[in-house]
Short mmCIF file of C-alpha atoms in Angstrom, two decimals:
data_model
loop_
_atom_site.label_atom_id
_atom_site.label_comp_id
_atom_site.label_asym_id
_atom_site.label_seq_id
_atom_site.Cartn_x
_atom_site.Cartn_y
_atom_site.Cartn_z
CA MET A 1 -15.20 24.18 63.79
CA ARG A 2 -12.03 26.04 62.83
CA ARG A 3 -12.97 28.96 65.08
CA ALA A 4 -13.61 26.51 67.92
CA LEU A 5 -10.24 24.86 67.19
CA LEU A 6 -8.49 28.26 67.28
CA LEU A 7 -10.17 29.07 70.58
CA SER A 8 -9.21 25.64 71.95
CA CYS A 9 -5.58 26.16 70.94
CA LEU A 10 -5.58 29.55 72.61
CA LEU A 11 -7.11 28.06 75.74
CA LEU A 12 -4.43 25.36 75.86
CA ALA A 13 -1.75 28.02 75.50
CA ALA A 14 -3.26 30.08 78.32
CA PRO A 15 -1.18 28.85 81.31
CA ALA A 16 2.09 29.70 79.55
CA ALA A 17 0.77 33.00 78.24
CA ARG A 18 -0.86 34.61 81.29
CA ALA A 19 1.43 37.64 81.21
CA GLN A 20 -0.23 40.97 81.94
CA ALA A 21 -1.75 42.47 78.80
CA PRO A 22 -0.12 45.76 77.72
CA PHE A 23 -3.52 47.48 77.75
CA THR A 24 -6.66 47.81 79.84
CA LEU A 25 -10.32 47.19 79.10
CA PRO A 26 -13.27 48.27 81.24
CA GLU A 27 -15.09 45.68 83.32
CA ALA A 28 -17.73 43.74 81.40
CA ASP A 29 -20.98 42.11 82.42
CA ARG A 30 -20.98 39.23 79.94
CA MET A 31 -17.59 39.34 78.25
CA ARG A 32 -14.88 37.55 80.22
CA LEU A 33 -11.17 37.16 79.58
CA VAL A 34 -10.49 33.66 78.30
CA THR A 35 -6.82 33.75 77.35
CA HIS A 36 -3.78 35.53 75.99
CA GLY A 37 -2.14 33.49 73.26
CA LEU A 38 -0.56 33.63 69.84
CA GLY A 39 -0.53 37.43 70.08
CA TRP A 40 -4.27 37.68 70.77
CA THR A 41 -6.19 38.49 73.91
CA VAL A 42 -9.57 36.77 73.77
CA LEU A 43 -12.72 37.65 75.65
CA ARG A 44 -15.87 35.58 75.15
CA ASP A 45 -19.50 35.74 76.15
CA ALA A 46 -19.69 33.93 79.48
CA THR A 47 -23.36 33.13 78.86
CA ALA A 48 -22.77 31.34 75.53
CA PRO A 49 -23.65 27.64 75.56
CA HIS A 50 -20.71 25.25 75.69
CA GLY A 51 -19.91 24.04 72.18
CA ALA A 52 -21.72 26.88 70.38
CA ALA A 53 -20.62 27.18 66.76
CA GLU A 54 -20.29 30.97 67.19
CA MET A 55 -20.42 33.12 70.30
CA GLY A 56 -19.83 36.70 71.31
CA MET A 57 -16.09 37.34 71.23
CA LEU A 58 -13.70 40.25 71.43
CA LEU A 59 -10.23 39.74 70.04
CA VAL A 60 -7.46 42.26 70.75
CA ARG A 61 -4.03 42.29 69.14
CA ALA A 62 -1.07 44.64 69.04
CA GLN A 63 0.30 45.22 65.56
CA ARG A 64 3.16 47.07 63.96
CA PRO A 65 2.52 50.79 63.63
CA VAL A 66 0.62 51.73 60.49
CA PRO A 67 2.01 54.83 58.76
CA ALA A 68 -0.57 57.55 58.11
CA ALA A 69 -0.35 57.03 54.34
CA ALA A 70 -1.23 53.32 54.71
CA ARG A 71 -4.22 53.81 57.02
CA PRO A 72 -6.99 54.37 54.47
CA GLY A 73 -8.51 50.92 53.93
CA HIS A 74 -6.16 49.19 56.41
CA LEU A 75 -8.94 48.02 58.73
CA ALA A 76 -11.08 46.75 55.84
CA ARG A 77 -8.14 44.81 54.37
CA THR A 78 -7.36 43.33 57.77
CA LEU A 79 -10.96 42.14 58.26
CA GLN A 80 -11.06 40.64 54.77
CA ASN A 81 -7.95 38.61 55.59
CA LEU A 82 -9.20 37.08 58.85
CA ARG A 83 -9.53 33.34 58.32
CA THR A 84 -12.35 32.85 60.80
CA LEU A 85 -14.72 35.33 59.15
CA HIS A 86 -15.98 35.94 55.65
CA VAL A 87 -17.00 39.58 55.60
CA GLY A 88 -19.49 40.93 53.11
CA PRO A 89 -19.37 44.36 51.57
CA LEU A 90 -17.85 46.82 54.00
CA PRO A 91 -19.01 50.37 54.58
CA ALA A 92 -16.56 53.23 54.55
CA GLU A 93 -14.41 53.35 57.64
CA GLU A 94 -15.46 55.89 60.24
CA HIS A 95 -12.65 57.99 61.67
CA ALA A 96 -12.57 58.64 65.40
CA ASP A 97 -10.34 59.35 68.35
CA LEU A 98 -10.11 56.45 70.82
CA ALA A 99 -7.87 56.51 73.89
CA GLY A 100 -6.25 59.66 72.53
CA LEU A 101 -5.23 57.94 69.29
CA PRO A 102 -6.57 58.26 65.76
CA ALA A 103 -8.72 55.25 64.95
CA ASP A 104 -10.83 53.71 62.22
CA LEU A 105 -14.09 51.87 62.96
CA LEU A 106 -16.22 49.47 60.91
CA GLN A 107 -19.36 47.49 61.53
CA ALA A 108 -20.64 44.92 59.06
CA ARG A 109 -22.26 41.52 58.64
CA ALA A 110 -20.07 38.50 58.13
CA THR A 111 -20.25 34.72 58.15
CA GLY A 112 -18.32 32.57 60.58
CA VAL A 113 -15.91 30.17 58.90
CA PRO A 114 -16.51 27.24 58.75
CA SER A 115 -19.70 27.40 60.85
CA GLY A 116 -21.65 29.38 58.26
CA VAL A 117 -23.38 31.27 61.10
CA PRO A 118 -24.22 34.91 60.26
CA VAL A 119 -22.49 37.31 62.64
CA VAL A 120 -22.17 41.03 63.21
CA VAL A 121 -18.63 42.36 63.40
CA ARG A 122 -17.57 45.65 64.96
CA ALA A 123 -13.88 46.39 64.55
CA ALA A 124 -11.52 49.19 65.46
CA CYS A 125 -7.90 49.91 64.66
CA LEU A 126 -6.14 52.46 66.86
CA TYR A 127 -3.01 53.97 65.35
CA GLY A 128 -0.25 54.67 67.85
CA PRO A 129 3.31 55.79 67.17
CA ALA A 130 4.93 52.59 68.50
CA ARG A 131 2.18 50.09 67.62
CA SER A 132 -1.34 49.85 66.31
CA TRP A 133 -4.12 47.99 68.06
CA LEU A 134 -6.74 45.79 66.41
CA LEU A 135 -10.01 45.09 68.24
CA VAL A 136 -12.54 42.76 66.59
CA ALA A 137 -15.87 42.13 68.29
CA SER A 138 -18.28 39.61 66.81
CA ALA A 139 -21.44 37.80 67.80
CA PRO A 140 -24.16 35.82 66.06
CA VAL A 141 -26.75 38.14 64.51
CA ALA A 142 -29.46 36.91 66.92
CA GLU A 143 -27.25 37.62 69.96
CA TRP A 144 -25.82 40.96 68.79
CA PRO A 145 -28.60 43.17 70.21
CA GLY A 146 -27.89 41.82 73.71
CA LEU A 147 -24.13 42.34 73.38
CA GLU A 148 -23.89 45.46 71.22
CA ALA A 149 -23.78 48.03 74.05
CA GLU A 150 -21.19 46.02 75.99
CA MET A 151 -19.02 45.51 72.90
CA ALA A 152 -19.18 49.24 72.11
CA ARG A 153 -18.28 50.09 75.71
CA LEU A 154 -15.31 47.68 75.69
CA ILE A 155 -13.95 49.12 72.46
CA ALA A 156 -14.49 52.74 73.59
CA GLY A 157 -12.89 51.97 76.97
CA PHE A 158 -9.78 50.31 75.55
CA ARG A 159 -6.57 51.96 76.78
CA PRO A 160 -3.09 51.06 75.53
CA GLY A 161 -0.60 50.41 78.34
#
């Protein structure tokens, strides 16, 4: 319910917040831009039933730059502090290069709050000199196999503006 309320608030804020996002994402088959609001850009699974307790989503947010010394564990701490997800034990962050920036990646199981629906979460944090970028993809466990490739492609294709 809370996640649906957050999404509803973002949708209501959409007309006032339709400014061009300072980044690009590749085209998606199922994931469609829903809104920009409260600092987040939200894409959701266009095939999800109306009123679903959880659905495939990709949330993107610019953050303050994260100094190199503070990066170890930053993504895990960020995921553990998201109010709409209760993440279980997290694996070690994978280090990568995305869009020419150093990045950390995680994938884990979580539970939607307050829905209680089990979800898979794939998250990335790209560390740029002027800002960092947080990308959080999630979908119900049963729907993840159908969205996993698209979510991975969206995250890998992310380009800061």
